[in-house]
XYZ file of C-alpha atoms in Angstrom:
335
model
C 27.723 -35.922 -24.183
C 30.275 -37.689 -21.741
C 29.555 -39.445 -19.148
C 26.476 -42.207 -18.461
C 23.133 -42.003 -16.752
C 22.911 -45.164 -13.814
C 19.596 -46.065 -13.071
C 19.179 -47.604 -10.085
C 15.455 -48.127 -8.804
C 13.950 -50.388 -6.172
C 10.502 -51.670 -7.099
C 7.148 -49.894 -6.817
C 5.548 -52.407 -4.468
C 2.258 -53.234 -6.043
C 2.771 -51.744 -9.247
C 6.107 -52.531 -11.628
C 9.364 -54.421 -10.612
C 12.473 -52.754 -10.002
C 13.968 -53.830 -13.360
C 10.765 -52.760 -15.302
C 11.339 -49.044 -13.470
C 14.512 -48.766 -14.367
C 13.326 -49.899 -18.086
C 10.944 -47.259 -18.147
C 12.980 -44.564 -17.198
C 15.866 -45.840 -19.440
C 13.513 -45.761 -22.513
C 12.194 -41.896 -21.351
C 16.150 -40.673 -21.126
C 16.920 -42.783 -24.667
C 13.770 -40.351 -26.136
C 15.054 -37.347 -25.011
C 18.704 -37.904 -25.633
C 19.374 -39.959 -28.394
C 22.644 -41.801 -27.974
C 22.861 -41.410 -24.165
C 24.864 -43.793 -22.472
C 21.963 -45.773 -19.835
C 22.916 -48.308 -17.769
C 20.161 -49.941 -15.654
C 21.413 -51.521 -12.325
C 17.609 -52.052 -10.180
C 18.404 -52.894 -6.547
C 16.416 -53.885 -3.703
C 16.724 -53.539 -0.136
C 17.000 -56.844 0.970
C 13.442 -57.552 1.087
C 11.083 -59.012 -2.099
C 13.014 -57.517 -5.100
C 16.045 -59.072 -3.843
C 16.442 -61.943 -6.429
C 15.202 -59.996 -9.482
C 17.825 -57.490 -8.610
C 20.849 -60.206 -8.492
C 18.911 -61.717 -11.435
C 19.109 -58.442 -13.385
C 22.581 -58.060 -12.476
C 24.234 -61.368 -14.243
C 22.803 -64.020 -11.397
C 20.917 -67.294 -12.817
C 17.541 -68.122 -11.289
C 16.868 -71.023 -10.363
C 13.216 -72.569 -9.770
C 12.105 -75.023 -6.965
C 8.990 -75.838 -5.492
C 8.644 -75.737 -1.747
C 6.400 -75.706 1.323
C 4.200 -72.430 1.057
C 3.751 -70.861 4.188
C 0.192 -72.940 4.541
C 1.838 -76.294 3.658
C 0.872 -76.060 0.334
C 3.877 -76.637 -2.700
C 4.779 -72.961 -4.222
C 6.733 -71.788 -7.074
C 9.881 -70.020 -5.927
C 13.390 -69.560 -6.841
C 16.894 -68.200 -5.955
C 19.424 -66.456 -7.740
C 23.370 -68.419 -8.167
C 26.084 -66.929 -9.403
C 29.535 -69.042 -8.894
C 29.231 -70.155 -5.210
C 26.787 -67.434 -4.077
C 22.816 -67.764 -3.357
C 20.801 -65.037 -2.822
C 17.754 -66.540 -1.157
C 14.105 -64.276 -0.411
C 12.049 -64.943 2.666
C 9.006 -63.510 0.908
C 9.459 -65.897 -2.133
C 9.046 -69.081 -0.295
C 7.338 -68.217 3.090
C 5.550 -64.724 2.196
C 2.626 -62.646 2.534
C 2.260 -62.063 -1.169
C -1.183 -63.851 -2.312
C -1.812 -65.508 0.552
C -6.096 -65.586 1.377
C -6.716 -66.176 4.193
C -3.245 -64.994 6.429
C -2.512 -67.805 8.719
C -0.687 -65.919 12.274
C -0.330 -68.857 13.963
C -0.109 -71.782 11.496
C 2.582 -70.399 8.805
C 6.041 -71.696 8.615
C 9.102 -70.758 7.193
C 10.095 -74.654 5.899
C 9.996 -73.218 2.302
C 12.577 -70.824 2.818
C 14.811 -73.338 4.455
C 14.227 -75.996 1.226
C 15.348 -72.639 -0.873
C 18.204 -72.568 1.018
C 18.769 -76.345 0.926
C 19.019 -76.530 -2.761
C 21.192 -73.772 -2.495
C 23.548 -76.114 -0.746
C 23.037 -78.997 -2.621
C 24.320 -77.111 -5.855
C 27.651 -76.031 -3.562
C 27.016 -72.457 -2.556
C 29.371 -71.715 0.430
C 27.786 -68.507 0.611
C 23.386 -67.379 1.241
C 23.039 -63.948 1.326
C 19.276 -64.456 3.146
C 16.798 -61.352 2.286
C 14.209 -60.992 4.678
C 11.354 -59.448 4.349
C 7.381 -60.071 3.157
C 7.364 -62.899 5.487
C 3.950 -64.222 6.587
C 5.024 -66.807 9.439
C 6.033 -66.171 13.228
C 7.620 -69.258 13.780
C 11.116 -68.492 14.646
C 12.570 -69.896 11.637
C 11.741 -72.954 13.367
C 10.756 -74.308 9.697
C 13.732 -73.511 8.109
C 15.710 -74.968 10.790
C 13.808 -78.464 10.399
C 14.194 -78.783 6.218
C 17.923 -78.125 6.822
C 18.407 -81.176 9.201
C 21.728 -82.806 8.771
C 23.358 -79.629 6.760
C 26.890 -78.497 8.436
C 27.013 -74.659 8.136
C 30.364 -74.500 9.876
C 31.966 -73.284 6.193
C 29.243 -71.308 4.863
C 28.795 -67.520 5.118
C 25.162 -66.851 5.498
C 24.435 -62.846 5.593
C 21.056 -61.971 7.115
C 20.485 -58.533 5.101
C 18.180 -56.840 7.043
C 17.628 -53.384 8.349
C 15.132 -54.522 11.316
C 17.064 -54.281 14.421
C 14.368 -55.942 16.534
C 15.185 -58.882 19.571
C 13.122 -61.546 19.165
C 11.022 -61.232 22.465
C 8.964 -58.546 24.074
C 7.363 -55.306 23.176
C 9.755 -54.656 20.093
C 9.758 -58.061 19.456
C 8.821 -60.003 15.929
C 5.371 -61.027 17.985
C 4.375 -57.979 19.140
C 5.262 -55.572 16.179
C 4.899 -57.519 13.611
C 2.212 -60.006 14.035
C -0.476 -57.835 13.433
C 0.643 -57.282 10.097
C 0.563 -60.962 9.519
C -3.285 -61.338 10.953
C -2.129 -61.709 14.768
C -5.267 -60.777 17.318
C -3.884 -59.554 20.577
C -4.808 -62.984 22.090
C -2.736 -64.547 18.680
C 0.668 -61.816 19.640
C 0.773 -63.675 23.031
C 0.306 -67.352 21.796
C 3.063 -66.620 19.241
C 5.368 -64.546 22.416
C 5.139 -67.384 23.717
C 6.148 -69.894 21.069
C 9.099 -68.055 20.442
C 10.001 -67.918 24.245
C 9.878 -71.788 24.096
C 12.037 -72.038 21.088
C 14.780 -69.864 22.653
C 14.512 -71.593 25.619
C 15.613 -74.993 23.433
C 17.758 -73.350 21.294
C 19.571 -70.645 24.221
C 19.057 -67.001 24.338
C 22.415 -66.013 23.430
C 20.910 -64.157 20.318
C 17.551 -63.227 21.396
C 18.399 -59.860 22.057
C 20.690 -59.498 19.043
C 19.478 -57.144 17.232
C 18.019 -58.391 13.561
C 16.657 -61.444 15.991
C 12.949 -60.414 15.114
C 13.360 -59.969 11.649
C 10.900 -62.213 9.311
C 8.856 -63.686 12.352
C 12.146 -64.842 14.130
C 13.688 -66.149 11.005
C 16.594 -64.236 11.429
C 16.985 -65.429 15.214
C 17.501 -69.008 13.962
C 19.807 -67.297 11.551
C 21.873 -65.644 13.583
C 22.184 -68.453 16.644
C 21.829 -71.837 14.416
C 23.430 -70.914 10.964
C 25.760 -68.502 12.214
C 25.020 -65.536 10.347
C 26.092 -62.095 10.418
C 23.804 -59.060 9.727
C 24.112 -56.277 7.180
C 22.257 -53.662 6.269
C 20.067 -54.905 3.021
C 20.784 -51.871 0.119
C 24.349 -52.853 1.129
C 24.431 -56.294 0.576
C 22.262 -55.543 -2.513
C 24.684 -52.820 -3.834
C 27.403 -54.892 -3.851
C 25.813 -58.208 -5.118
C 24.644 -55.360 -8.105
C 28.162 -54.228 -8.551
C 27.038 -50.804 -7.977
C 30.554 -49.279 -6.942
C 31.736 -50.463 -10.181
C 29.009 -49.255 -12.447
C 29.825 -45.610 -11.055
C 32.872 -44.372 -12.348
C 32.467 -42.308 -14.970
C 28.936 -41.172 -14.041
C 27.683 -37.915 -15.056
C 24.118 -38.675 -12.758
C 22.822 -41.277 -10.624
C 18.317 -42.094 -10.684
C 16.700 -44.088 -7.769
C 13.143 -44.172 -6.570
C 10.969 -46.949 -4.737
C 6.956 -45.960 -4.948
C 6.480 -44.014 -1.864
C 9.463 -41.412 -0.736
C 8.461 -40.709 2.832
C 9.987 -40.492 6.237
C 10.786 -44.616 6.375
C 13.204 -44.057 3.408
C 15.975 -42.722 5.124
C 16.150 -46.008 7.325
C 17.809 -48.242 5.194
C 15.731 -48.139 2.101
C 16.836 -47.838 -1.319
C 16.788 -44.631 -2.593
C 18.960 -43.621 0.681
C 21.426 -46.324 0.277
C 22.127 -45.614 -3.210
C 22.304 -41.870 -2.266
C 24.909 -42.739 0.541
C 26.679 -44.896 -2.056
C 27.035 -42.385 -5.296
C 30.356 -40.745 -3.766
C 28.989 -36.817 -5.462
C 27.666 -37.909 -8.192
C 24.075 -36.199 -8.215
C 21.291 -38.295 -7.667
C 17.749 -37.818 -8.307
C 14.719 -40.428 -7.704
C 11.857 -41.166 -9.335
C 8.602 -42.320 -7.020
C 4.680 -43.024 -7.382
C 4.364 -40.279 -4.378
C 6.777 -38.312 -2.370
C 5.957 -36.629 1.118
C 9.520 -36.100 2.122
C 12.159 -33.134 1.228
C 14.426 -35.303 -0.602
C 17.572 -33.377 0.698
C 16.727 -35.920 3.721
C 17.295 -38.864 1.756
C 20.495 -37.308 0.363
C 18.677 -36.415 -3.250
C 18.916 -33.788 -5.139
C 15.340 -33.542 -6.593
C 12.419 -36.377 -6.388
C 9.816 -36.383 -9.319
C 6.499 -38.304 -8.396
C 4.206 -39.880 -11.071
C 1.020 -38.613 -8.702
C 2.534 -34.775 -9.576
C 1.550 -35.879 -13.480
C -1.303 -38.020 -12.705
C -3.433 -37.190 -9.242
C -5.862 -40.399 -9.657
C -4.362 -43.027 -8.173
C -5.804 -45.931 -10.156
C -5.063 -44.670 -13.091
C -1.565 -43.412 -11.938
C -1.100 -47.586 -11.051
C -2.243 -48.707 -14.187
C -0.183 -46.263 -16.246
C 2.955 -46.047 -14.102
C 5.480 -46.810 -16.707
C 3.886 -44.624 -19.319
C 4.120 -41.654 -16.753
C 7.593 -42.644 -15.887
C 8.855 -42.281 -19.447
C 7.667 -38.728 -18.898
C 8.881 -38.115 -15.914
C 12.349 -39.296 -17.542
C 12.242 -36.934 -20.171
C 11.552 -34.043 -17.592
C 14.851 -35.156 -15.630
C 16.585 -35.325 -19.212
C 15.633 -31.618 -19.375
C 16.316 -30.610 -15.777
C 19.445 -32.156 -15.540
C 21.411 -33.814 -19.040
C 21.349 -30.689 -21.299
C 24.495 -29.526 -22.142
């Protein structure tokens, strides 16, 4: 059989990792065809998933701990390869396992230590995921722990698909406090936090779009670190090497856990759809509710088609997904 299978997954948020998906569905294809040529390349879209992607991909993690988003030292880490850091939002100043949520207290200094070290260890380049974050500070944090640090030869890439300003009705405040614990009384303390910081730092990029991502993170970003934004699967697909593990492909799998209308803006499945240059692709997903011709797929199969209970379609997701492997095996690698 020529040709090789690229398996290219994001995570299923809540369930398996992006590189355990894309083991699962390697080991399913290996059972069916014996000898096939696999080759797992998990992605993310910029958001949490981001380092174990880069990690997967040949990048060397590297552990710190840092302010949590409560004050409190975390475990987090960034992935280095050569001069380049790929740095998460949600690993140092996320939402993940944080009890109680904190609206108007969290902070983003973590993320700015990540990206500290990052320095320290000579990176001239922070690709900066955002995403996850639990903190509506205005990267204020991040901005404090790197005092001192001269960014005037580093690249720092926000990649982010949110295209929010930082103030008003679609800004980080208002759309995505509430996510983070915000009252309505909370949304208008923080609106107006963030109006203070732009006063001090100027409101050249307050209406840049990407300016609201990760509480205002990417505001600081954009107007103290001088980063440019770019769409997250694409930064990710070219950290992965994706446009060089294609060649030669016979078929291209995908998947994130829920295919639905928000995949076609800038998540994974779509970007790695947009990026396959005709190669077929097909995705793999804990639920789809979308025709996946929209996302630029060729066929979708869902682990809650095999398995209807939810619970039990969590706890055995990468049982199911071997099967659903074999069934794309079938539908799609016979001779």
């Amino acid at each position: 059989m020529t040709g090789h299978v690229l398996v290219a997954p994001d995570k299923f948020k809540g369930s398996l990792t992006a590189p355990r998906v894309a083991a699962a569905v390697a080991r399913g294809l290996r059972e069916a065809v014996p000898g096939l040529d696999v080759r797992c390349l998990p992605v993310a879209d910029g958001g949490d998933g981001t380092v174990d992607a880069a990690v997967a991909a040949g990048f060397t993690r590297v552990g710190r701990w840092v302010t949590g988003p409560v004050g409190k030292p975390v475990a987090a880490s960034f992935a280095l390869r050569g001069r380049t850091a790929v740095v998460e939002v949600a690993a140092a100043s996320g939402l993940a396992g944080l009890h109680p949520l904190a609206p108007l207290t969290a902070t983003s200094r973590g993320t700015g230590e990540l990206v500290r070290g990052a320095l320290d260890m000579g990176c001239t380049r922070i690709v900066l995921g955002v995403g996850g974050s639990a903190c509506t500070d205005g990267g204020r944090g991040m901005v404090e722990a790197l005092a001192g640090k001269d960014f005037g030869d580093i690249d720092v890439v926000l990649a982010s698909d949110v295209d929010n300003p930082l103030l008003g009705p679609n800004g980080a405040a208002a759309v995505y406090g509430p996510q983070k614990g915000a009252t309505p009384a909370d949304v208008q303390v923080l609106e107006e936090r963030l109006r203070a910081w732009a006063d001090e730092v100027g409101h050249e990029h307050a209406d840049t779009p990407g300016a609201g991502a990760a509480g205002g993170i990417g505001f600081a970003a954009l107007a103290l670190l001088g980063a440019r934004r770019r769409p997250g699967i694409e930064v990710v697909l070219d950290l992965v090497g994706f446009t060089d593990a294609l060649p030669g492909a016979r078929l291209v799998i995908t998947g994130e856990g829920s295919l639905d209308a928000q995949t076609r803006h800038g998540k994974a499945p779509a970007g790695v759809a947009a990026a396959s240059g005709g190669v077929p692709v097909v995705a793999v997903a804990g639920r789809c509710s979308v025709d996946p011709a929209e996302i630029g797929l060729r066929s979708a199969y869902a682990l809650l088609d095999v398995e209807p209970d939810v619970t039990r379609c969590l706890a055995d997701a990468e049982r199911l997904l071997v099967g659903l492997a074999g069934r794309i095996a079938a539908d799609w690698l016979e001779e």
